mmCIF file of C-alpha atoms in Angstrom:
data_model
loop_
_atom_site.group_PDB
_atom_site.id
_atom_site.type_symbol
_atom_site.label_atom_id
_atom_site.label_comp_id
_atom_site.label_asym_id
_atom_site.label_seq_id
_atom_site.Cartn_x
_atom_site.Cartn_y
_atom_site.Cartn_z
ATOM 1 C CA UNK A 1 12.024 -46.433 -24.631
ATOM 2 C CA UNK A 2 13.097 -46.113 -21.105
ATOM 3 C CA UNK A 3 16.252 -44.329 -22.079
ATOM 4 C CA UNK A 4 14.437 -41.787 -24.160
ATOM 5 C CA UNK A 5 12.062 -40.931 -21.429
ATOM 6 C CA UNK A 6 14.972 -40.448 -19.107
ATOM 7 C CA UNK A 7 16.429 -37.887 -21.467
ATOM 8 C CA UNK A 8 13.059 -36.109 -21.849
ATOM 9 C CA UNK A 9 12.600 -35.739 -18.093
ATOM 10 C CA UNK A 10 16.345 -34.696 -17.694
ATOM 11 C CA UNK A 11 15.582 -31.970 -20.418
ATOM 12 C CA UNK A 12 12.687 -30.731 -18.328
ATOM 13 C CA UNK A 13 14.528 -30.924 -15.035
ATOM 14 C CA UNK A 14 17.345 -28.990 -16.339
ATOM 15 C CA UNK A 15 14.991 -26.085 -17.370
ATOM 16 C CA UNK A 16 12.853 -26.322 -14.052
ATOM 17 C CA UNK A 17 16.081 -26.181 -12.018
ATOM 18 C CA UNK A 18 17.267 -23.234 -14.074
ATOM 19 C CA UNK A 19 14.080 -21.297 -13.355
ATOM 20 C CA UNK A 20 14.285 -21.954 -9.606
ATOM 21 C CA UNK A 21 17.999 -20.748 -9.518
ATOM 22 C CA UNK A 22 17.022 -17.762 -11.682
ATOM 23 C CA UNK A 23 14.203 -16.681 -9.379
ATOM 24 C CA UNK A 24 16.566 -16.967 -6.382
ATOM 25 C CA UNK A 25 19.480 -15.118 -8.040
ATOM 26 C CA UNK A 26 17.092 -12.247 -9.267
ATOM 27 C CA UNK A 27 15.697 -12.011 -5.727
ATOM 28 C CA UNK A 28 19.194 -11.650 -4.231
ATOM 29 C CA UNK A 29 20.432 -9.149 -6.893
ATOM 30 C CA UNK A 30 17.368 -7.017 -6.486
ATOM 31 C CA UNK A 31 17.891 -7.154 -2.695
ATOM 32 C CA UNK A 32 21.643 -5.997 -3.234
ATOM 33 C CA UNK A 33 20.422 -3.227 -5.826
ATOM 34 C CA UNK A 34 17.809 -1.816 -3.506
ATOM 35 C CA UNK A 35 19.584 -1.977 -0.120
ATOM 36 C CA UNK A 36 23.328 -1.817 -1.316
ATOM 37 C CA UNK A 37 26.093 -3.634 0.607
ATOM 38 C CA UNK A 38 24.584 -5.205 3.756
ATOM 39 C CA UNK A 39 26.486 -5.018 7.229
ATOM 40 C CA UNK A 40 26.961 -8.129 9.361
ATOM 41 C CA UNK A 41 23.673 -7.740 11.188
ATOM 42 C CA UNK A 42 21.604 -7.186 8.025
ATOM 43 C CA UNK A 43 23.357 -10.009 6.217
ATOM 44 C CA UNK A 44 23.147 -12.688 9.076
ATOM 45 C CA UNK A 45 19.512 -11.467 9.837
ATOM 46 C CA UNK A 46 18.660 -12.281 6.224
ATOM 47 C CA UNK A 47 19.968 -15.816 6.499
ATOM 48 C CA UNK A 48 18.399 -16.370 9.984
ATOM 49 C CA UNK A 49 15.019 -15.921 8.449
ATOM 50 C CA UNK A 50 13.388 -19.378 8.047
ATOM 51 C CA UNK A 51 11.643 -18.606 4.678
ATOM 52 C CA UNK A 52 15.083 -17.299 3.221
ATOM 53 C CA UNK A 53 16.802 -20.360 4.512
ATOM 54 C CA UNK A 54 14.355 -22.747 2.786
ATOM 55 C CA UNK A 55 14.503 -20.599 -0.512
ATOM 56 C CA UNK A 56 18.376 -20.829 -0.312
ATOM 57 C CA UNK A 57 18.576 -24.604 0.235
ATOM 58 C CA UNK A 58 16.018 -25.131 -2.604
ATOM 59 C CA UNK A 59 18.104 -22.889 -4.856
ATOM 60 C CA UNK A 60 21.399 -24.638 -3.806
ATOM 61 C CA UNK A 61 19.826 -28.076 -4.455
ATOM 62 C CA UNK A 62 18.568 -26.742 -7.948
ATOM 63 C CA UNK A 63 22.026 -25.417 -8.673
ATOM 64 C CA UNK A 64 23.788 -28.632 -7.700
ATOM 65 C CA UNK A 65 21.570 -30.711 -9.861
ATOM 66 C CA UNK A 66 21.638 -28.200 -12.756
ATOM 67 C CA UNK A 67 25.542 -27.909 -12.538
ATOM 68 C CA UNK A 68 25.821 -31.734 -12.308
ATOM 69 C CA UNK A 69 23.703 -32.454 -15.482
ATOM 70 C CA UNK A 70 25.189 -29.531 -17.384
ATOM 71 C CA UNK A 71 28.860 -30.350 -16.504
ATOM 72 C CA UNK A 72 28.557 -34.056 -17.083
ATOM 73 C CA UNK A 73 27.211 -33.112 -20.627
ATOM 74 C CA UNK A 74 30.125 -30.641 -21.463
ATOM 75 C CA UNK A 75 33.117 -32.749 -20.363
ATOM 76 C CA UNK A 76 32.895 -35.449 -23.151
ATOM 77 C CA UNK A 77 32.783 -32.652 -25.850
ATOM 78 C CA UNK A 78 36.307 -31.608 -25.029
ATOM 79 C CA UNK A 79 37.772 -34.635 -23.137
ATOM 80 C CA UNK A 80 38.337 -37.667 -25.310
ATOM 81 C CA UNK A 81 40.596 -39.639 -22.908
ATOM 82 C CA UNK A 82 38.418 -42.126 -21.130
ATOM 83 C CA UNK A 83 40.488 -42.236 -17.975
ATOM 84 C CA UNK A 84 40.552 -38.399 -17.531
ATOM 85 C CA UNK A 85 36.717 -38.313 -18.262
ATOM 86 C CA UNK A 86 36.120 -40.775 -15.585
ATOM 87 C CA UNK A 87 38.092 -38.674 -13.079
ATOM 88 C CA UNK A 88 36.245 -35.464 -14.167
ATOM 89 C CA UNK A 89 32.818 -37.289 -13.789
ATOM 90 C CA UNK A 90 33.741 -38.518 -10.384
ATOM 91 C CA UNK A 91 34.769 -35.101 -9.350
ATOM 92 C CA UNK A 92 31.502 -33.620 -10.749
ATOM 93 C CA UNK A 93 29.376 -36.076 -8.762
ATOM 94 C CA UNK A 94 31.390 -35.636 -5.501
ATOM 95 C CA UNK A 95 31.236 -31.853 -5.897
ATOM 96 C CA UNK A 96 27.534 -31.751 -6.500
ATOM 97 C CA UNK A 97 26.790 -33.849 -3.384
ATOM 98 C CA UNK A 98 29.280 -32.084 -1.255
ATOM 99 C CA UNK A 99 27.689 -28.605 -2.204
ATOM 100 C CA UNK A 100 24.297 -29.893 -0.970
ATOM 101 C CA UNK A 101 25.498 -31.480 2.287
ATOM 102 C CA UNK A 102 27.680 -28.453 3.170
ATOM 103 C CA UNK A 103 24.981 -25.984 2.441
ATOM 104 C CA UNK A 104 22.470 -27.962 4.642
ATOM 105 C CA UNK A 105 25.250 -27.721 7.441
ATOM 106 C CA UNK A 106 25.787 -23.924 6.975
ATOM 107 C CA UNK A 107 22.039 -23.188 6.909
ATOM 108 C CA UNK A 108 20.732 -25.587 9.483
ATOM 109 C CA UNK A 109 23.701 -26.903 11.528
ATOM 110 C CA UNK A 110 26.013 -24.015 12.174
ATOM 111 C CA UNK A 111 26.461 -22.973 15.761
ATOM 112 C CA UNK B 1 36.778 -32.406 -64.060
ATOM 113 C CA UNK B 2 39.452 -33.064 -61.542
ATOM 114 C CA UNK B 3 42.349 -32.691 -64.074
ATOM 115 C CA UNK B 4 41.426 -29.213 -65.271
ATOM 116 C CA UNK B 5 44.206 -26.741 -64.680
ATOM 117 C CA UNK B 6 41.820 -24.619 -62.322
ATOM 118 C CA UNK B 7 41.025 -27.559 -60.100
ATOM 119 C CA UNK B 8 44.780 -28.337 -59.899
ATOM 120 C CA UNK B 9 45.963 -24.817 -59.085
ATOM 121 C CA UNK B 10 43.417 -24.088 -56.334
ATOM 122 C CA UNK B 11 43.583 -25.867 -52.963
ATOM 123 C CA UNK B 12 40.144 -27.378 -52.078
ATOM 124 C CA UNK B 13 38.902 -26.462 -48.557
ATOM 125 C CA UNK B 14 38.574 -29.434 -46.254
ATOM 126 C CA UNK B 15 35.428 -29.434 -43.997
ATOM 127 C CA UNK B 16 35.757 -31.085 -40.466
ATOM 128 C CA UNK B 17 35.124 -30.436 -36.899
ATOM 129 C CA UNK B 18 37.001 -27.582 -35.454
ATOM 130 C CA UNK B 19 39.548 -28.156 -32.753
ATOM 131 C CA UNK B 20 41.302 -25.834 -30.239
ATOM 132 C CA UNK B 21 44.145 -25.228 -32.746
ATOM 133 C CA UNK B 22 41.610 -23.655 -35.323
ATOM 134 C CA UNK B 23 40.341 -21.033 -32.955
ATOM 135 C CA UNK B 24 42.876 -18.387 -33.903
ATOM 136 C CA UNK B 25 41.814 -18.276 -37.536
ATOM 137 C CA UNK B 26 38.254 -19.585 -37.268
ATOM 138 C CA UNK B 27 35.780 -16.750 -37.198
ATOM 139 C CA UNK B 28 33.066 -17.953 -34.888
ATOM 140 C CA UNK B 29 29.751 -16.138 -35.313
ATOM 141 C CA UNK B 30 28.324 -14.204 -32.374
ATOM 142 C CA UNK B 31 25.750 -16.766 -31.412
ATOM 143 C CA UNK B 32 28.529 -19.437 -31.385
ATOM 144 C CA UNK B 33 30.552 -17.249 -29.123
ATOM 145 C CA UNK B 34 27.544 -16.719 -26.821
ATOM 146 C CA UNK B 35 27.128 -20.524 -26.769
ATOM 147 C CA UNK B 36 30.785 -21.239 -25.866
ATOM 148 C CA UNK B 37 30.728 -18.487 -23.240
ATOM 149 C CA UNK B 38 27.439 -20.032 -21.760
ATOM 150 C CA UNK B 39 29.334 -23.238 -21.457
ATOM 151 C CA UNK B 40 32.455 -21.729 -19.966
ATOM 152 C CA UNK B 41 30.675 -19.603 -17.390
ATOM 153 C CA UNK B 42 28.567 -22.582 -16.390
ATOM 154 C CA UNK B 43 31.683 -24.715 -15.713
ATOM 155 C CA UNK B 44 33.412 -21.937 -13.917
ATOM 156 C CA UNK B 45 30.457 -21.304 -11.540
ATOM 157 C CA UNK B 46 30.168 -24.976 -10.773
ATOM 158 C CA UNK B 47 33.789 -25.371 -10.108
ATOM 159 C CA UNK B 48 33.745 -22.352 -7.835
ATOM 160 C CA UNK B 49 30.602 -23.352 -5.952
ATOM 161 C CA UNK B 50 32.646 -24.818 -3.007
ATOM 162 C CA UNK B 51 34.718 -21.732 -2.774
ATOM 163 C CA UNK B 52 31.581 -19.524 -2.664
ATOM 164 C CA UNK B 53 30.068 -21.846 0.138
ATOM 165 C CA UNK B 54 33.279 -21.448 2.095
ATOM 166 C CA UNK B 55 32.888 -17.674 1.969
ATOM 167 C CA UNK B 56 29.190 -17.882 2.857
ATOM 168 C CA UNK B 57 30.069 -20.008 5.946
ATOM 169 C CA UNK B 58 32.669 -17.490 6.842
ATOM 170 C CA UNK B 59 30.313 -14.527 6.608
ATOM 171 C CA UNK B 60 27.456 -16.276 8.441
ATOM 172 C CA UNK B 61 29.506 -17.936 11.295
ATOM 173 C CA UNK B 62 30.081 -14.728 13.479
ATOM 174 C CA UNK B 63 30.301 -11.001 13.158
ATOM 175 C CA UNK B 64 34.074 -11.387 13.211
ATOM 176 C CA UNK B 65 33.776 -13.851 10.229
ATOM 177 C CA UNK B 66 31.826 -11.187 8.308
ATOM 178 C CA UNK B 67 34.280 -8.533 9.009
ATOM 179 C CA UNK B 68 37.137 -10.994 8.037
ATOM 180 C CA UNK B 69 35.474 -11.522 4.688
ATOM 181 C CA UNK B 70 35.242 -7.726 4.108
ATOM 182 C CA UNK B 71 38.791 -6.840 5.343
ATOM 183 C CA UNK B 72 40.729 -9.981 4.094
ATOM 184 C CA UNK B 73 38.776 -11.257 0.970
ATOM 185 C CA UNK B 74 36.791 -8.208 -0.426
ATOM 186 C CA UNK B 75 39.718 -5.778 0.324
ATOM 187 C CA UNK B 76 42.104 -7.935 -1.702
ATOM 188 C CA UNK B 77 42.159 -6.601 -5.318
ATOM 189 C CA UNK B 78 42.755 -9.986 -6.857
ATOM 190 C CA UNK B 79 40.010 -11.743 -4.781
ATOM 191 C CA UNK B 80 37.717 -8.896 -5.755
ATOM 192 C CA UNK B 81 38.495 -9.164 -9.439
ATOM 193 C CA UNK B 82 37.704 -12.927 -9.281
ATOM 194 C CA UNK B 83 34.616 -12.559 -7.403
ATOM 195 C CA UNK B 84 33.185 -9.825 -9.876
ATOM 196 C CA UNK B 85 34.320 -12.142 -12.683
ATOM 197 C CA UNK B 86 32.109 -14.819 -11.109
ATOM 198 C CA UNK B 87 29.302 -12.109 -10.687
ATOM 199 C CA UNK B 88 29.563 -11.645 -14.528
ATOM 200 C CA UNK B 89 29.604 -15.300 -15.089
ATOM 201 C CA UNK B 90 26.495 -15.796 -13.129
ATOM 202 C CA UNK B 91 24.547 -12.877 -14.806
ATOM 203 C CA UNK B 92 25.800 -13.874 -18.279
ATOM 204 C CA UNK B 93 24.780 -17.550 -17.704
ATOM 205 C CA UNK B 94 21.317 -16.357 -16.435
ATOM 206 C CA UNK B 95 20.824 -13.984 -19.401
ATOM 207 C CA UNK B 96 21.858 -16.442 -21.970
ATOM 208 C CA UNK B 97 19.817 -19.163 -20.260
ATOM 209 C CA UNK B 98 16.797 -17.002 -20.609
ATOM 210 C CA UNK B 99 17.475 -16.624 -24.301
ATOM 211 C CA UNK B 100 17.686 -20.449 -24.443
ATOM 212 C CA UNK B 101 14.400 -20.838 -22.711
ATOM 213 C CA UNK B 102 12.769 -18.364 -25.177
ATOM 214 C CA UNK B 103 14.247 -20.434 -28.220
ATOM 215 C CA UNK B 104 13.006 -23.469 -26.486
ATOM 216 C CA UNK B 105 9.526 -21.879 -27.280
ATOM 217 C CA UNK B 106 10.503 -21.935 -30.981
ATOM 218 C CA UNK B 107 10.818 -17.916 -30.833
ATOM 219 C CA UNK B 108 13.666 -16.007 -32.315
ATOM 220 C CA UNK B 109 15.164 -18.938 -34.114
ATOM 221 C CA UNK B 110 15.951 -17.359 -37.515
ATOM 222 C CA UNK B 111 19.653 -16.210 -38.166
ATOM 223 C CA UNK B 112 18.966 -12.583 -37.882
ATOM 224 C CA UNK B 113 17.241 -12.988 -34.543
ATOM 225 C CA UNK B 114 19.871 -15.407 -33.343
ATOM 226 C CA UNK B 115 22.552 -12.760 -34.036
ATOM 227 C CA UNK B 116 20.564 -9.862 -32.489
ATOM 228 C CA UNK B 117 19.615 -11.851 -29.242
ATOM 229 C CA UNK B 118 23.194 -12.988 -28.891
ATOM 230 C CA UNK B 119 24.447 -9.356 -29.009
ATOM 231 C CA UNK B 120 21.781 -8.388 -26.629
ATOM 232 C CA UNK B 121 22.848 -11.142 -24.242
ATOM 233 C CA UNK B 122 26.294 -9.743 -24.036
ATOM 234 C CA UNK B 123 25.149 -6.079 -23.703
ATOM 235 C CA UNK B 124 22.528 -6.753 -21.055
ATOM 236 C CA UNK B 125 24.892 -8.893 -18.971
ATOM 237 C CA UNK B 126 27.687 -6.349 -19.070
ATOM 238 C CA UNK B 127 25.271 -3.480 -17.959
ATOM 239 C CA UNK B 128 23.676 -5.618 -15.281
ATOM 240 C CA UNK B 129 27.007 -6.682 -13.882
ATOM 241 C CA UNK B 130 28.239 -2.943 -13.921
ATOM 242 C CA UNK B 131 25.140 -1.943 -12.064
ATOM 243 C CA UNK B 132 25.349 -4.586 -9.277
ATOM 244 C CA UNK B 133 29.023 -3.978 -8.860
ATOM 245 C CA UNK B 134 28.531 -0.443 -8.588
ATOM 246 C CA UNK B 135 26.086 -1.034 -5.702
ATOM 247 C CA UNK B 136 28.659 -3.425 -4.050
ATOM 248 C CA UNK B 137 31.998 -1.621 -4.293
#
């Protein structure tokens, strides 16, 4: 019972995180399409905007979660060796957590 | 039945799960190809996230860092091909994901629609990638 409700919420979270990332990626791609290649001033000005910083960190947290869940589901379909699988799962967790922490540093701690 | 001449002369096919060795002669239908490419692009994007963050940090740290990205990374043909490949992976994963969300709503689930929409996912993502790349190069 508890296990099945965990999978149901995981199913929903995978889709909610996907929609958050999709909205952010669409926004960035539209900006690139409309304005073309940015120069340093435009690029750094965009990332200095607090609203864009918050949208970026939300999108990166959603990306890390979505990538963590998706990747953990895909490995066991191809990797049958349990030791190798453990290493891949550990790498996946470390990478997902590292992405979020590093993004927080880049967006809010740099300089 | 089993000892008729016909049954003896003709090898019966054996059905089982396919492995990597079967890929060369196994004709995967187009929705299956879309499914495996959705997985491969997802893994590739996840594995490359840390490299993308390194480039983001470089581009935001200073004006010199931004210029270094343009002159050292973006000007390198191999790095540019890898980054444009990741752009395709991102766009393909996004478009194929939208197809999945539509299918979650139990729309376009029959075989014909599955084939049509899988073809459309490839077409739309190639065109979108080309458009964005054209604005960036």
